[in-house]
Amino acid sequence: MRGQLARSIGKTVPGRLGCSALSSRQQGASARRQPRTVPSAARAESQQAGPAAAEKQAEKEEPQRGHQAPQNSAANLEATDPEILAYREHQQTAARISLAEEARTLVALGKFGVLSTNARGELEGYPSGSVVEFAADSKGRPVFAFSTMSPHTADIKKDGRCSFTVMAEPFRGIADGHVTLIGKAAPISNEEERAAAKEVYMSKHPSSVWVEFGDFGLFRMNEIVSARLVAGFAPSGKITEEEYGAAQPDPVAPFSAPVAGHMNADHAEATVAMMKHYVGITVSKAAIMSIDRLGMTVSCERGQDQFKARLPFPRPATDRKSIKELIVEMTRAAAVAQS
């Protein structure tokens, strides 16, 4: 289902496909409106002086020339390519989960992260970061288990302010989703809360039997005052304490990796066909990066361009079975459209 040609493209996406179609069109029209000019005597003299002098004189006489895209440039060609225009228009309104939901999902699925506390002693005033195990409770608060000898234990007891970064799994590079929580951590002193936190932690790390040892304590980020998300597809942004607390992890995200892996290994051509049918753009390769209840994030190749695209579901998914049913439905519709 191709979208109509975009009237105004204000929002861009990664890669050359994100260039503004409107500005390129205006440049092309401007270039066509420019009258032919007769070389001046000064330019004729500069041509005799050499190419560099001639170019400099031409720029003086036609200052706007250096800001015009050549008629056959990639920018002008893309600005009139109906598939690229359809892709841009589709992506502007493609359904995707909110930044807060994506942050909660990353934290809920994560097992490891980078905790940075405020160092003490000779390094006081500097951040002290290290990779630690964690598990998130039902409110999205990270729970940690630290030895009494861990620097983080003493740091947190003196100053609970900290930041905690969680990355999507598998994390291949900075383009993949990651979120940093900023807030305060503290030891869990209440016996009932400690028992509940221990259950949460052990459910994520069942082999961490040392949590039972007497010299280990449980800690939790009780206050999350802000979060900063760099999403796999959505724009980066700040998430408030209220937004983070009100959001919930995506219910189908735990099934993302196995379903995407199966599709990429056995049905990659179906994803290519779905991109053509639903997004309106022909791609040579398409691999599903992640799946949530509203759709799929797809890594695509088109010529020399590599870019990400959002491929929404016709309706929200609720579980693994519904993901399969939706993808089968979309695959069949794309196949019928191609036949």
mmCIF file of C-alpha atoms in Angstrom, residues 93-265:
data_model
loop_
_atom_site.group_PDB
_atom_site.id
_atom_site.type_symbol
_atom_site.label_atom_id
_atom_site.label_comp_id
_atom_site.label_asym_id
_atom_site.label_seq_id
_atom_site.Cartn_x
_atom_site.Cartn_y
_atom_site.Cartn_z
ATOM 1 C CA THR A 93 3.031 7.890 10.747
ATOM 2 C CA ALA A 94 4.139 4.262 11.205
ATOM 3 C CA ALA A 95 2.994 2.885 14.567
ATOM 4 C CA ARG A 96 5.698 2.379 17.187
ATOM 5 C CA ILE A 97 5.785 2.053 20.963
ATOM 6 C CA SER A 98 6.584 5.123 23.060
ATOM 7 C CA LEU A 99 10.045 6.023 24.308
ATOM 8 C CA ALA A 100 8.988 5.209 27.872
ATOM 9 C CA GLU A 101 7.673 1.793 26.835
ATOM 10 C CA GLU A 102 10.861 1.041 24.953
ATOM 11 C CA ALA A 103 12.942 2.055 27.970
ATOM 12 C CA ARG A 104 10.885 -0.122 30.310
ATOM 13 C CA THR A 105 11.204 -3.011 27.848
ATOM 14 C CA LEU A 106 14.994 -2.724 27.628
ATOM 15 C CA VAL A 107 15.283 -2.687 31.416
ATOM 16 C CA ALA A 108 12.830 -5.567 31.879
ATOM 17 C CA LEU A 109 14.698 -7.809 29.435
ATOM 18 C CA GLY A 110 18.202 -6.853 30.556
ATOM 19 C CA LYS A 111 20.500 -8.902 32.774
ATOM 20 C CA PHE A 112 23.611 -6.726 32.814
ATOM 21 C CA GLY A 113 24.314 -3.021 32.771
ATOM 22 C CA VAL A 114 26.887 -0.361 33.600
ATOM 23 C CA LEU A 115 26.404 1.187 37.038
ATOM 24 C CA SER A 116 28.194 4.471 37.714
ATOM 25 C CA THR A 117 28.411 5.699 41.307
ATOM 26 C CA ASN A 118 30.227 8.654 42.871
ATOM 27 C CA ALA A 119 33.710 7.554 43.900
ATOM 28 C CA ARG A 120 35.186 8.261 47.323
ATOM 29 C CA GLY A 121 38.681 8.866 48.674
ATOM 30 C CA GLU A 122 41.359 10.069 46.278
ATOM 31 C CA LEU A 123 38.933 9.708 43.350
ATOM 32 C CA GLU A 124 36.130 11.621 45.039
ATOM 33 C CA GLY A 125 34.109 13.610 42.536
ATOM 34 C CA TYR A 126 34.766 11.184 39.687
ATOM 35 C CA PRO A 127 32.241 8.645 38.377
ATOM 36 C CA SER A 128 33.087 5.009 39.103
ATOM 37 C CA GLY A 129 31.499 2.650 36.577
ATOM 38 C CA SER A 130 31.475 -1.113 36.188
ATOM 39 C CA VAL A 131 29.410 -3.865 34.569
ATOM 40 C CA VAL A 132 27.032 -5.464 37.080
ATOM 41 C CA GLU A 133 24.233 -8.020 37.153
ATOM 42 C CA PHE A 134 20.726 -6.758 37.829
ATOM 43 C CA ALA A 135 17.057 -7.632 37.618
ATOM 44 C CA ALA A 136 14.147 -5.213 37.295
ATOM 45 C CA ASP A 137 11.132 -5.378 39.584
ATOM 46 C CA SER A 138 7.528 -4.772 38.518
ATOM 47 C CA LYS A 139 8.035 -0.995 38.727
ATOM 48 C CA GLY A 140 11.093 -1.046 36.466
ATOM 49 C CA ARG A 141 13.514 -0.447 39.352
ATOM 50 C CA PRO A 142 16.882 -2.235 38.964
ATOM 51 C CA VAL A 143 17.831 -4.566 41.831
ATOM 52 C CA PHE A 144 21.538 -5.290 42.496
ATOM 53 C CA ALA A 145 23.501 -7.649 44.746
ATOM 54 C CA PHE A 146 26.863 -6.309 45.982
ATOM 55 C CA SER A 147 29.533 -7.629 48.289
ATOM 56 C CA THR A 148 30.393 -5.538 51.314
ATOM 57 C CA MET A 149 33.846 -5.159 49.709
ATOM 58 C CA SER A 150 32.457 -3.765 46.452
ATOM 59 C CA PRO A 151 33.291 -0.080 45.859
ATOM 60 C CA HIS A 152 29.664 0.428 44.838
ATOM 61 C CA THR A 153 28.502 -0.609 48.318
ATOM 62 C CA ALA A 154 30.467 2.137 50.056
ATOM 63 C CA ASP A 155 29.763 4.665 47.286
ATOM 64 C CA ILE A 156 25.993 4.184 47.476
ATOM 65 C CA LYS A 157 25.909 4.270 51.262
ATOM 66 C CA LYS A 158 27.668 7.643 51.189
ATOM 67 C CA ASP A 159 25.943 9.112 48.128
ATOM 68 C CA GLY A 160 23.072 7.245 46.481
ATOM 69 C CA ARG A 161 23.120 9.296 43.288
ATOM 70 C CA CYS A 162 24.025 7.139 40.308
ATOM 71 C CA SER A 163 23.341 6.308 36.681
ATOM 72 C CA PHE A 164 22.675 2.909 35.174
ATOM 73 C CA THR A 165 22.939 2.058 31.458
ATOM 74 C CA VAL A 166 21.219 -0.970 29.944
ATOM 75 C CA MET A 167 21.781 -2.063 26.341
ATOM 76 C CA ALA A 168 19.646 -4.158 24.022
ATOM 77 C CA GLU A 169 20.665 -7.776 23.598
ATOM 78 C CA PRO A 170 22.467 -8.586 21.412
ATOM 79 C CA PHE A 171 24.211 -5.214 21.358
ATOM 80 C CA ARG A 172 26.060 -4.778 18.050
ATOM 81 C CA GLY A 173 26.817 -1.061 18.152
ATOM 82 C CA ILE A 174 25.616 2.406 19.095
ATOM 83 C CA ALA A 175 22.722 2.195 16.629
ATOM 84 C CA ASP A 176 21.136 -0.463 18.853
ATOM 85 C CA GLY A 177 18.849 0.601 21.658
ATOM 86 C CA HIS A 178 20.221 1.592 25.049
ATOM 87 C CA VAL A 179 18.829 3.514 27.993
ATOM 88 C CA THR A 180 20.453 5.336 30.899
ATOM 89 C CA LEU A 181 18.521 5.661 34.141
ATOM 90 C CA ILE A 182 19.471 8.518 36.465
ATOM 91 C CA GLY A 183 18.448 8.450 40.098
ATOM 92 C CA LYS A 184 19.308 7.231 43.572
ATOM 93 C CA ALA A 185 20.096 3.748 44.878
ATOM 94 C CA ALA A 186 20.035 2.461 48.438
ATOM 95 C CA PRO A 187 20.357 -0.777 50.414
ATOM 96 C CA ILE A 188 17.076 -2.659 50.884
ATOM 97 C CA SER A 189 16.604 -2.766 54.638
ATOM 98 C CA ASN A 190 12.997 -3.905 54.988
ATOM 99 C CA GLU A 191 12.883 -7.695 55.437
ATOM 100 C CA GLU A 192 9.743 -8.186 53.367
ATOM 101 C CA GLU A 193 11.023 -5.997 50.549
ATOM 102 C CA ARG A 194 14.403 -7.719 50.668
ATOM 103 C CA ALA A 195 12.770 -11.142 50.296
ATOM 104 C CA ALA A 196 10.738 -9.923 47.308
ATOM 105 C CA ALA A 197 13.805 -8.307 45.714
ATOM 106 C CA LYS A 198 15.818 -11.479 46.221
ATOM 107 C CA GLU A 199 13.145 -13.497 44.414
ATOM 108 C CA VAL A 200 13.204 -11.035 41.508
ATOM 109 C CA TYR A 201 16.997 -11.164 41.332
ATOM 110 C CA MET A 202 17.270 -14.962 41.514
ATOM 111 C CA SER A 203 14.615 -15.435 38.822
ATOM 112 C CA LYS A 204 16.917 -13.599 36.411
ATOM 113 C CA HIS A 205 20.203 -15.021 37.786
ATOM 114 C CA PRO A 206 19.452 -18.497 39.200
ATOM 115 C CA SER A 207 23.127 -19.491 39.346
ATOM 116 C CA SER A 208 24.116 -16.508 41.516
ATOM 117 C CA VAL A 209 24.009 -18.559 44.724
ATOM 118 C CA TRP A 210 26.491 -16.226 46.396
ATOM 119 C CA VAL A 211 23.590 -13.848 47.020
ATOM 120 C CA GLU A 212 22.842 -16.138 49.970
ATOM 121 C CA PHE A 213 26.205 -15.351 51.553
ATOM 122 C CA GLY A 214 26.200 -13.094 54.580
ATOM 123 C CA ASP A 215 28.635 -10.571 53.114
ATOM 124 C CA PHE A 216 26.321 -9.728 50.194
ATOM 125 C CA GLY A 217 23.555 -7.170 50.307
ATOM 126 C CA LEU A 218 20.672 -6.223 48.022
ATOM 127 C CA PHE A 219 20.385 -2.692 46.629
ATOM 128 C CA ARG A 220 17.764 -1.004 44.473
ATOM 129 C CA MET A 221 17.344 2.189 42.456
ATOM 130 C CA ASN A 222 14.387 3.453 44.466
ATOM 131 C CA GLU A 223 14.278 6.803 42.681
ATOM 132 C CA ILE A 224 14.518 7.163 38.912
ATOM 133 C CA VAL A 225 14.340 10.889 38.293
ATOM 134 C CA SER A 226 15.019 10.726 34.565
ATOM 135 C CA ALA A 227 15.901 8.381 31.723
ATOM 136 C CA ARG A 228 17.640 8.947 28.408
ATOM 137 C CA LEU A 229 16.873 6.572 25.565
ATOM 138 C CA VAL A 230 18.698 5.985 22.311
ATOM 139 C CA ALA A 231 16.262 3.681 20.565
ATOM 140 C CA GLY A 232 16.912 1.180 17.851
ATOM 141 C CA PHE A 233 14.591 3.053 15.509
ATOM 142 C CA ALA A 234 12.679 5.765 17.300
ATOM 143 C CA PRO A 235 14.271 9.178 17.912
ATOM 144 C CA SER A 236 16.412 9.588 20.997
ATOM 145 C CA GLY A 237 14.816 11.417 23.863
ATOM 146 C CA LYS A 238 14.446 12.173 27.544
ATOM 147 C CA ILE A 239 11.884 10.322 29.627
ATOM 148 C CA THR A 240 10.492 11.870 32.783
ATOM 149 C CA GLU A 241 10.089 10.109 36.109
ATOM 150 C CA GLU A 242 6.314 10.098 35.638
ATOM 151 C CA GLU A 243 6.486 8.702 32.091
ATOM 152 C CA TYR A 244 8.851 5.923 33.107
ATOM 153 C CA GLY A 245 6.740 4.957 36.110
ATOM 154 C CA ALA A 246 3.483 4.911 34.141
ATOM 155 C CA ALA A 247 4.795 2.825 31.228
ATOM 156 C CA GLN A 248 4.870 -0.954 31.033
ATOM 157 C CA PRO A 249 7.285 -3.305 29.232
ATOM 158 C CA ASP A 250 6.090 -4.434 25.810
ATOM 159 C CA PRO A 251 4.257 -7.770 26.277
ATOM 160 C CA VAL A 252 5.573 -9.494 23.145
ATOM 161 C CA ALA A 253 9.188 -8.271 23.274
ATOM 162 C CA PRO A 254 10.395 -11.496 24.977
ATOM 163 C CA PHE A 255 9.476 -13.376 21.784
ATOM 164 C CA SER A 256 11.257 -10.925 19.485
ATOM 165 C CA ALA A 257 14.596 -12.721 19.161
ATOM 166 C CA PRO A 258 13.320 -16.241 18.336
ATOM 167 C CA VAL A 259 10.660 -15.040 15.884
ATOM 168 C CA ALA A 260 13.011 -12.592 14.153
ATOM 169 C CA GLY A 261 15.734 -15.236 13.986
ATOM 170 C CA HIS A 262 13.372 -17.719 12.337
ATOM 171 C CA MET A 263 12.120 -15.176 9.799
ATOM 172 C CA ASN A 264 15.618 -13.993 8.899
ATOM 173 C CA ALA A 265 16.963 -17.533 8.514
#
